[in-house]
PDB file of C-alpha atoms in Angstrom:
ATOM      1  CA  LYS A   1     127.681  93.598 119.933  1.00 61.00           C
ATOM      2  CA  ASN A   2     124.099  93.661 118.650  1.00 75.00           C
ATOM      3  CA  GLU A   3     121.393  93.121 121.219  1.00 89.00           C
ATOM      4  CA  VAL A   4     119.687  90.559 118.951  1.00 94.00           C
ATOM      5  CA  GLU A   5     121.847  88.129 117.002  1.00 96.00           C
ATOM      6  CA  GLN A   6     120.534  85.673 114.434  1.00 97.00           C
ATOM      7  CA  SER A   7     122.294  82.732 112.860  1.00 96.00           C
ATOM      8  CA  PRO A   8     122.875  81.746 110.217  1.00 97.00           C
ATOM      9  CA  GLN A   9     122.661  84.886 108.058  1.00 96.00           C
ATOM     10  CA  ASN A  10     122.025  82.797 104.951  1.00 97.00           C
ATOM     11  CA  LEU A  11     120.748  79.263 104.660  1.00 97.00           C
ATOM     12  CA  THR A  12     120.211  77.072 101.616  1.00 97.00           C
ATOM     13  CA  ALA A  13     118.316  73.819 102.013  1.00 97.00           C
ATOM     14  CA  GLN A  14     116.875  71.085  99.839  1.00 97.00           C
ATOM     15  CA  GLU A  15     113.148  70.576  99.802  1.00 98.00           C
ATOM     16  CA  GLY A  16     112.085  68.316 102.642  1.00 97.00           C
ATOM     17  CA  GLU A  17     114.951  69.176 104.987  1.00 97.00           C
ATOM     18  CA  PHE A  18     114.490  70.155 108.628  1.00 98.00           C
ATOM     19  CA  ILE A  19     115.597  73.748 109.165  1.00 98.00           C
ATOM     20  CA  THR A  20     116.623  75.589 112.323  1.00 98.00           C
ATOM     21  CA  ILE A  21     117.184  79.327 112.674  1.00 98.00           C
ATOM     22  CA  ASN A  22     118.593  80.654 115.925  1.00 98.00           C
ATOM     23  CA  CYS A  23     118.144  83.929 117.784  1.00 98.00           C
ATOM     24  CA  SER A  24     120.090  85.077 120.848  1.00 97.00           C
ATOM     25  CA  TYR A  25     119.453  88.282 122.740  1.00 95.00           C
ATOM     26  CA  SER A  26     121.192  90.149 125.508  1.00 92.00           C
ATOM     27  CA  VAL A  27     118.403  92.329 126.959  1.00 85.00           C
ATOM     28  CA  GLY A  28     115.497  91.640 129.256  1.00 83.00           C
ATOM     29  CA  ILE A  29     112.426  91.005 127.153  1.00 86.00           C
ATOM     30  CA  SER A  30     108.674  90.925 127.470  1.00 85.00           C
ATOM     31  CA  ALA A  31     108.198  88.860 124.307  1.00 90.00           C
ATOM     32  CA  LEU A  32     110.008  87.549 121.262  1.00 94.00           C
ATOM     33  CA  HIS A  33     108.568  87.712 117.770  1.00 95.00           C
ATOM     34  CA  TRP A  34     109.380  85.635 114.714  1.00 97.00           C
ATOM     35  CA  LEU A  35     108.522  87.399 111.460  1.00 97.00           C
ATOM     36  CA  GLN A  36     108.630  86.268 107.826  1.00 97.00           C
ATOM     37  CA  GLN A  37     109.320  88.603 104.919  1.00 96.00           C
ATOM     38  CA  HIS A  38     108.980  87.474 101.312  1.00 92.00           C
ATOM     39  CA  PRO A  39     110.618  89.300  98.398  1.00 86.00           C
ATOM     40  CA  GLY A  40     108.390  92.252  97.578  1.00 77.00           C
ATOM     41  CA  GLY A  41     108.142  93.429 101.151  1.00 77.00           C
ATOM     42  CA  GLY A  42     105.173  92.282 103.206  1.00 86.00           C
ATOM     43  CA  ILE A  43     105.969  91.024 106.709  1.00 93.00           C
ATOM     44  CA  VAL A  44     103.932  88.304 108.389  1.00 94.00           C
ATOM     45  CA  SER A  45     104.043  87.653 112.104  1.00 93.00           C
ATOM     46  CA  LEU A  46     104.614  83.920 112.603  1.00 95.00           C
ATOM     47  CA  PHE A  47     104.880  83.687 116.380  1.00 95.00           C
ATOM     48  CA  MET A  48     104.926  85.828 119.465  1.00 93.00           C
ATOM     49  CA  LEU A  49     106.159  83.988 122.550  1.00 92.00           C
ATOM     50  CA  SER A  50     107.396  84.702 126.035  1.00 91.00           C
ATOM     51  CA  SER A  51     107.969  81.147 127.249  1.00 92.00           C
ATOM     52  CA  GLY A  52     107.962  77.545 126.113  1.00 94.00           C
ATOM     53  CA  LYS A  53     107.035  76.424 122.650  1.00 97.00           C
ATOM     54  CA  LYS A  54     104.463  77.197 119.959  1.00 96.00           C
ATOM     55  CA  LYS A  55     103.550  75.212 116.856  1.00 97.00           C
ATOM     56  CA  HIS A  56     101.671  76.222 113.737  1.00 95.00           C
ATOM     57  CA  GLY A  57     101.588  73.760 110.891  1.00 96.00           C
ATOM     58  CA  ARG A  58     105.160  72.906 109.925  1.00 97.00           C
ATOM     59  CA  LEU A  59     106.603  75.747 112.005  1.00 98.00           C
ATOM     60  CA  ILE A  60     107.746  75.411 115.609  1.00 98.00           C
ATOM     61  CA  ALA A  61     109.172  78.181 117.769  1.00 98.00           C
ATOM     62  CA  THR A  62     110.852  77.664 121.120  1.00 98.00           C
ATOM     63  CA  ILE A  63     112.295  80.044 123.667  1.00 97.00           C
ATOM     64  CA  ASN A  64     114.584  79.536 126.666  1.00 96.00           C
ATOM     65  CA  ILE A  65     114.321  82.633 128.837  1.00 93.00           C
ATOM     66  CA  GLN A  66     117.190  81.629 131.136  1.00 94.00           C
ATOM     67  CA  GLU A  67     119.569  81.148 128.210  1.00 95.00           C
ATOM     68  CA  LYS A  68     118.127  84.132 126.265  1.00 95.00           C
ATOM     69  CA  HIS A  69     117.776  82.037 123.153  1.00 97.00           C
ATOM     70  CA  SER A  70     115.019  81.154 120.709  1.00 98.00           C
ATOM     71  CA  SER A  71     114.838  78.823 117.735  1.00 98.00           C
ATOM     72  CA  LEU A  72     112.527  78.648 114.748  1.00 98.00           C
ATOM     73  CA  HIS A  73     112.198  75.211 113.192  1.00 98.00           C
ATOM     74  CA  ILE A  74     110.662  74.360 109.833  1.00 98.00           C
ATOM     75  CA  THR A  75     109.847  70.710 109.223  1.00 97.00           C
ATOM     76  CA  ALA A  76     109.545  69.261 105.704  1.00 97.00           C
ATOM     77  CA  SER A  77     110.743  72.511 104.131  1.00 97.00           C
ATOM     78  CA  HIS A  78     109.263  73.627 100.822  1.00 97.00           C
ATOM     79  CA  PRO A  79     110.386  76.180  98.214  1.00 96.00           C
ATOM     80  CA  ARG A  80     107.499  78.439  99.285  1.00 95.00           C
ATOM     81  CA  ASP A  81     109.244  78.746 102.688  1.00 96.00           C
ATOM     82  CA  SER A  82     111.997  80.752 100.949  1.00 97.00           C
ATOM     83  CA  ALA A  83     111.972  84.139 102.654  1.00 97.00           C
ATOM     84  CA  VAL A  84     113.816  86.247 105.205  1.00 97.00           C
ATOM     85  CA  TYR A  85     113.050  85.262 108.789  1.00 98.00           C
ATOM     86  CA  ILE A  86     113.443  88.004 111.361  1.00 97.00           C
ATOM     87  CA  CYS A  87     113.661  87.682 115.128  1.00 97.00           C
ATOM     88  CA  ALA A  88     112.539  90.728 117.116  1.00 94.00           C
ATOM     89  CA  VAL A  89     112.346  91.223 120.872  1.00 92.00           C
ATOM     90  CA  GLY A  90     110.075  93.518 122.815  1.00 87.00           C
ATOM     91  CA  THR A  91     111.683  95.185 125.789  1.00 79.00           C
ATOM     92  CA  LEU A  92     110.146  96.915 128.745  1.00 68.00           C
ATOM     93  CA  ASN A  93     111.292 100.378 127.785  1.00 61.00           C
ATOM     94  CA  TYR A  94     108.752 102.956 126.681  1.00 53.00           C
ATOM     95  CA  GLY A  95     106.537 101.564 129.432  1.00 53.00           C
ATOM     96  CA  GLY A  96     106.331  98.251 127.631  1.00 51.00           C
ATOM     97  CA  SER A  97     105.413  99.804 124.312  1.00 56.00           C
ATOM     98  CA  GLN A  98     105.618  97.816 121.100  1.00 56.00           C
ATOM     99  CA  GLY A  99     107.639 100.765 119.845  1.00 62.00           C
ATOM    100  CA  ASN A 100     110.778  99.372 121.375  1.00 69.00           C
ATOM    101  CA  LEU A 101     111.066  96.191 119.332  1.00 84.00           C
ATOM    102  CA  ILE A 102     114.701  95.378 118.621  1.00 89.00           C
ATOM    103  CA  PHE A 103     115.137  93.537 115.346  1.00 92.00           C
ATOM    104  CA  GLY A 104     117.741  90.986 114.369  1.00 95.00           C
ATOM    105  CA  LYS A 105     119.340  91.305 110.953  1.00 95.00           C
ATOM    106  CA  GLY A 106     117.364  88.409 109.535  1.00 96.00           C
ATOM    107  CA  THR A 107     118.137  84.993 108.084  1.00 97.00           C
ATOM    108  CA  LYS A 108     117.687  84.568 104.348  1.00 97.00           C
ATOM    109  CA  LEU A 109     116.387  81.078 103.633  1.00 97.00           C
ATOM    110  CA  SER A 110     116.375  79.515 100.175  1.00 97.00           C
ATOM    111  CA  VAL A 111     114.758  76.112  99.760  1.00 97.00           C
ATOM    112  CA  LYS A 112     115.656  74.369  96.495  1.00 97.00           C
ATOM    113  CA  PRO A 113     113.283  71.879  94.858  1.00 96.00           C
TER     114      PRO A 113
ATOM    115  CA  ASP B   1      89.388  91.218 108.368  1.00 65.00           C
ATOM    116  CA  THR B   2      92.974  90.806 109.575  1.00 68.00           C
ATOM    117  CA  GLU B   3      94.592  92.987 106.969  1.00 91.00           C
ATOM    118  CA  VAL B   4      96.586  96.166 107.063  1.00 96.00           C
ATOM    119  CA  THR B   5      96.202  97.860 103.699  1.00 96.00           C
ATOM    120  CA  GLN B   6      98.811 100.270 102.384  1.00 97.00           C
ATOM    121  CA  THR B   7      98.542 102.497  99.330  1.00 97.00           C
ATOM    122  CA  PRO B   8     100.164 103.088  96.991  1.00 97.00           C
ATOM    123  CA  LYS B   9     102.320  99.974  96.553  1.00 95.00           C
ATOM    124  CA  HIS B  10     104.923 101.896  94.574  1.00 96.00           C
ATOM    125  CA  LEU B  11     105.689 105.617  94.473  1.00 96.00           C
ATOM    126  CA  VAL B  12     108.245 107.602  92.517  1.00 96.00           C
ATOM    127  CA  MET B  13     108.621 111.248  93.459  1.00 93.00           C
ATOM    128  CA  GLY B  14     110.925 114.156  92.852  1.00 91.00           C
ATOM    129  CA  MET B  15     112.645 116.032  95.636  1.00 89.00           C
ATOM    130  CA  THR B  16     110.219 118.953  95.342  1.00 89.00           C
ATOM    131  CA  ASN B  17     107.048 116.879  95.356  1.00 89.00           C
ATOM    132  CA  LYS B  18     104.525 116.451  98.156  1.00 94.00           C
ATOM    133  CA  LYS B  19     102.946 113.020  98.474  1.00 96.00           C
ATOM    134  CA  SER B  20     101.197 110.939 101.096  1.00 97.00           C
ATOM    135  CA  LEU B  21     101.307 107.286 102.068  1.00 98.00           C
ATOM    136  CA  LYS B  22      98.134 105.758 103.464  1.00 98.00           C
ATOM    137  CA  CYS B  23      97.518 102.868 105.830  1.00 98.00           C
ATOM    138  CA  GLU B  24      94.198 101.410 106.936  1.00 97.00           C
ATOM    139  CA  GLN B  25      93.107  98.642 109.302  1.00 97.00           C
ATOM    140  CA  HIS B  26      89.684  97.528 110.493  1.00 94.00           C
ATOM    141  CA  MET B  27      90.691  95.195 113.297  1.00 95.00           C
ATOM    142  CA  GLY B  28      89.925  97.713 116.023  1.00 95.00           C
ATOM    143  CA  HIS B  29      93.619  98.103 116.812  1.00 95.00           C
ATOM    144  CA  ARG B  30      94.538 101.216 118.767  1.00 94.00           C
ATOM    145  CA  ALA B  31      98.277 101.257 118.039  1.00 93.00           C
ATOM    146  CA  MET B  32      99.693 101.961 114.582  1.00 94.00           C
ATOM    147  CA  TYR B  33     103.283 102.247 113.433  1.00 94.00           C
ATOM    148  CA  TRP B  34     105.411 103.488 110.569  1.00 95.00           C
ATOM    149  CA  TYR B  35     108.662 101.678 109.806  1.00 94.00           C
ATOM    150  CA  LYS B  36     111.331 102.430 107.201  1.00 95.00           C
ATOM    151  CA  GLN B  37     113.265  99.523 105.708  1.00 95.00           C
ATOM    152  CA  LYS B  38     116.312  99.818 103.483  1.00 95.00           C
ATOM    153  CA  ALA B  39     117.315  96.873 101.289  1.00 91.00           C
ATOM    154  CA  LYS B  40     118.712  93.897 103.213  1.00 89.00           C
ATOM    155  CA  LYS B  41     118.267  95.683 106.552  1.00 92.00           C
ATOM    156  CA  PRO B  42     115.725  95.154 109.330  1.00 92.00           C
ATOM    157  CA  PRO B  43     112.859  97.641 109.705  1.00 92.00           C
ATOM    158  CA  GLU B  44     113.567 100.861 111.623  1.00 92.00           C
ATOM    159  CA  LEU B  45     110.802 102.389 113.705  1.00 91.00           C
ATOM    160  CA  MET B  46     109.774 105.913 112.701  1.00 93.00           C
ATOM    161  CA  PHE B  47     106.539 106.720 114.554  1.00 92.00           C
ATOM    162  CA  VAL B  48     104.047 105.121 116.921  1.00 91.00           C
ATOM    163  CA  TYR B  49     100.466 106.268 117.394  1.00 93.00           C
ATOM    164  CA  SER B  50      98.668 105.022 120.449  1.00 90.00           C
ATOM    165  CA  TYR B  51      94.936 105.769 120.751  1.00 92.00           C
ATOM    166  CA  GLU B  52      95.294 108.305 117.924  1.00 93.00           C
ATOM    167  CA  LYS B  53      98.029 110.224 119.733  1.00 92.00           C
ATOM    168  CA  LEU B  54     101.650 110.330 118.641  1.00 91.00           C
ATOM    169  CA  SER B  55     103.503 108.473 121.378  1.00 85.00           C
ATOM    170  CA  ILE B  56     106.903 107.838 119.806  1.00 79.00           C
ATOM    171  CA  ASN B  57     108.848 109.849 117.244  1.00 81.00           C
ATOM    172  CA  GLU B  58     112.252 108.319 116.652  1.00 80.00           C
ATOM    173  CA  SER B  59     113.994 111.589 115.743  1.00 83.00           C
ATOM    174  CA  VAL B  60     112.639 111.457 112.216  1.00 92.00           C
ATOM    175  CA  PRO B  61     113.364 114.502 109.979  1.00 93.00           C
ATOM    176  CA  SER B  62     110.492 116.950 109.662  1.00 93.00           C
ATOM    177  CA  ARG B  63     110.149 116.207 105.946  1.00 95.00           C
ATOM    178  CA  PHE B  64     108.190 113.159 107.190  1.00 96.00           C
ATOM    179  CA  SER B  65     104.929 114.167 108.860  1.00 96.00           C
ATOM    180  CA  PRO B  66     102.616 111.518 110.321  1.00 96.00           C
ATOM    181  CA  GLU B  67      98.897 111.924 110.826  1.00 96.00           C
ATOM    182  CA  CYS B  68      96.285 109.704 112.458  1.00 96.00           C
ATOM    183  CA  PRO B  69      92.850 111.063 111.448  1.00 94.00           C
ATOM    184  CA  ASN B  70      91.008 108.259 113.260  1.00 93.00           C
ATOM    185  CA  SER B  71      91.639 104.893 114.846  1.00 91.00           C
ATOM    186  CA  SER B  72      91.574 103.072 111.480  1.00 95.00           C
ATOM    187  CA  LEU B  73      93.721 105.360 109.378  1.00 97.00           C
ATOM    188  CA  LEU B  74      97.355 106.389 109.416  1.00 97.00           C
ATOM    189  CA  ASN B  75      98.996 108.711 106.919  1.00 98.00           C
ATOM    190  CA  LEU B  76     102.594 109.660 106.281  1.00 98.00           C
ATOM    191  CA  HIS B  77     102.989 112.995 104.488  1.00 97.00           C
ATOM    192  CA  LEU B  78     106.172 113.425 102.495  1.00 96.00           C
ATOM    193  CA  HIS B  79     107.709 116.735 101.455  1.00 94.00           C
ATOM    194  CA  ALA B  80     111.103 117.711 100.066  1.00 93.00           C
ATOM    195  CA  LEU B  81     112.514 114.218 100.410  1.00 94.00           C
ATOM    196  CA  GLN B  82     116.086 113.275  99.606  1.00 95.00           C
ATOM    197  CA  PRO B  83     117.265 110.350  97.437  1.00 95.00           C
ATOM    198  CA  GLU B  84     118.510 108.603 100.598  1.00 95.00           C
ATOM    199  CA  ASP B  85     114.883 108.442 101.766  1.00 96.00           C
ATOM    200  CA  SER B  86     114.221 105.837  99.066  1.00 97.00           C
ATOM    201  CA  ALA B  87     113.136 102.713 100.938  1.00 96.00           C
ATOM    202  CA  LEU B  88     110.242 100.400 101.727  1.00 96.00           C
ATOM    203  CA  TYR B  89     107.806 102.073 104.129  1.00 97.00           C
ATOM    204  CA  LEU B  90     105.853  99.633 106.238  1.00 96.00           C
ATOM    205  CA  CYS B  91     102.773 100.280 108.315  1.00 96.00           C
ATOM    206  CA  ALA B  92     101.831  97.991 111.188  1.00 94.00           C
ATOM    207  CA  SER B  93      99.186  97.782 113.866  1.00 94.00           C
ATOM    208  CA  SER B  94      98.589  95.971 117.137  1.00 92.00           C
ATOM    209  CA  ARG B  95      95.720  95.783 119.583  1.00 92.00           C
ATOM    210  CA  THR B  96      96.880  98.225 122.259  1.00 88.00           C
ATOM    211  CA  GLY B  97     100.599  98.734 121.660  1.00 84.00           C
ATOM    212  CA  VAL B  98     102.273  96.701 124.390  1.00 81.00           C
ATOM    213  CA  SER B  99     105.337  94.733 123.361  1.00 77.00           C
ATOM    214  CA  TYR B 100     103.770  91.309 123.942  1.00 81.00           C
ATOM    215  CA  GLU B 101     101.074  91.645 121.280  1.00 86.00           C
ATOM    216  CA  LYS B 102     101.134  90.267 117.760  1.00 88.00           C
ATOM    217  CA  LEU B 103     102.021  92.819 115.111  1.00 90.00           C
ATOM    218  CA  PHE B 104     100.142  92.991 111.827  1.00 93.00           C
ATOM    219  CA  PHE B 105     102.072  94.488 108.905  1.00 94.00           C
ATOM    220  CA  GLY B 106     100.968  95.913 105.598  1.00 95.00           C
ATOM    221  CA  SER B 107     102.703  94.945 102.371  1.00 94.00           C
ATOM    222  CA  GLY B 108     104.542  98.250 102.229  1.00 95.00           C
ATOM    223  CA  THR B 109     105.042 101.171  99.867  1.00 96.00           C
ATOM    224  CA  GLN B 110     108.250 101.035  97.821  1.00 96.00           C
ATOM    225  CA  LEU B 111     109.340 104.668  97.560  1.00 97.00           C
ATOM    226  CA  SER B 112     111.891 105.995  95.086  1.00 96.00           C
ATOM    227  CA  VAL B 113     113.032 109.610  95.368  1.00 95.00           C
ATOM    228  CA  LEU B 114     114.679 110.999  92.246  1.00 92.00           C
TER     229      LEU B 114
END
């Protein structure tokens, strides 16, 4: 079993729909990261959170430490949101180093106009 | 300036060539990383530099040689690569390197080894 599981693996939505991507993890973490990767490679860090909820524009990320679960929500989705969304958790190995991020396999989102 | 700049964006090399990938940031970050990403897979950590010292080497073959000349620059020297080394190579940085800091990624170098 992977230490970081994302669902769904693929998601197709119509423009304007509310989207939820889920991430579950089985290790103790110091922080959870949501990353966005567009075709062509570059990765953008959307959120880094260790408790509660964060909001940036149409994006909302939540985390429940007790349940070891996080969700990324996109409201009023748009075709430009089409990308791969990756959940990654930082553990306390390597003395808390960023070097021990464990990545999920990603969720490929396609938003149709 | 919140950018991590990687050059070149694309690189094609033969198995006998020597080439270098470059990464630069001017955010004052003291931790820099190299990741390798194969198609449709998550990134895999290769190296971590913390305060210009190599702190993590994830058992990467010696044909990959990292270098951190100063706190703003990170190089990855390539020599005698194999076709299976073809991948997207991503550089990233963070403020000090602890796991609860935001990561900043470059746009990557797409490497093809013939």
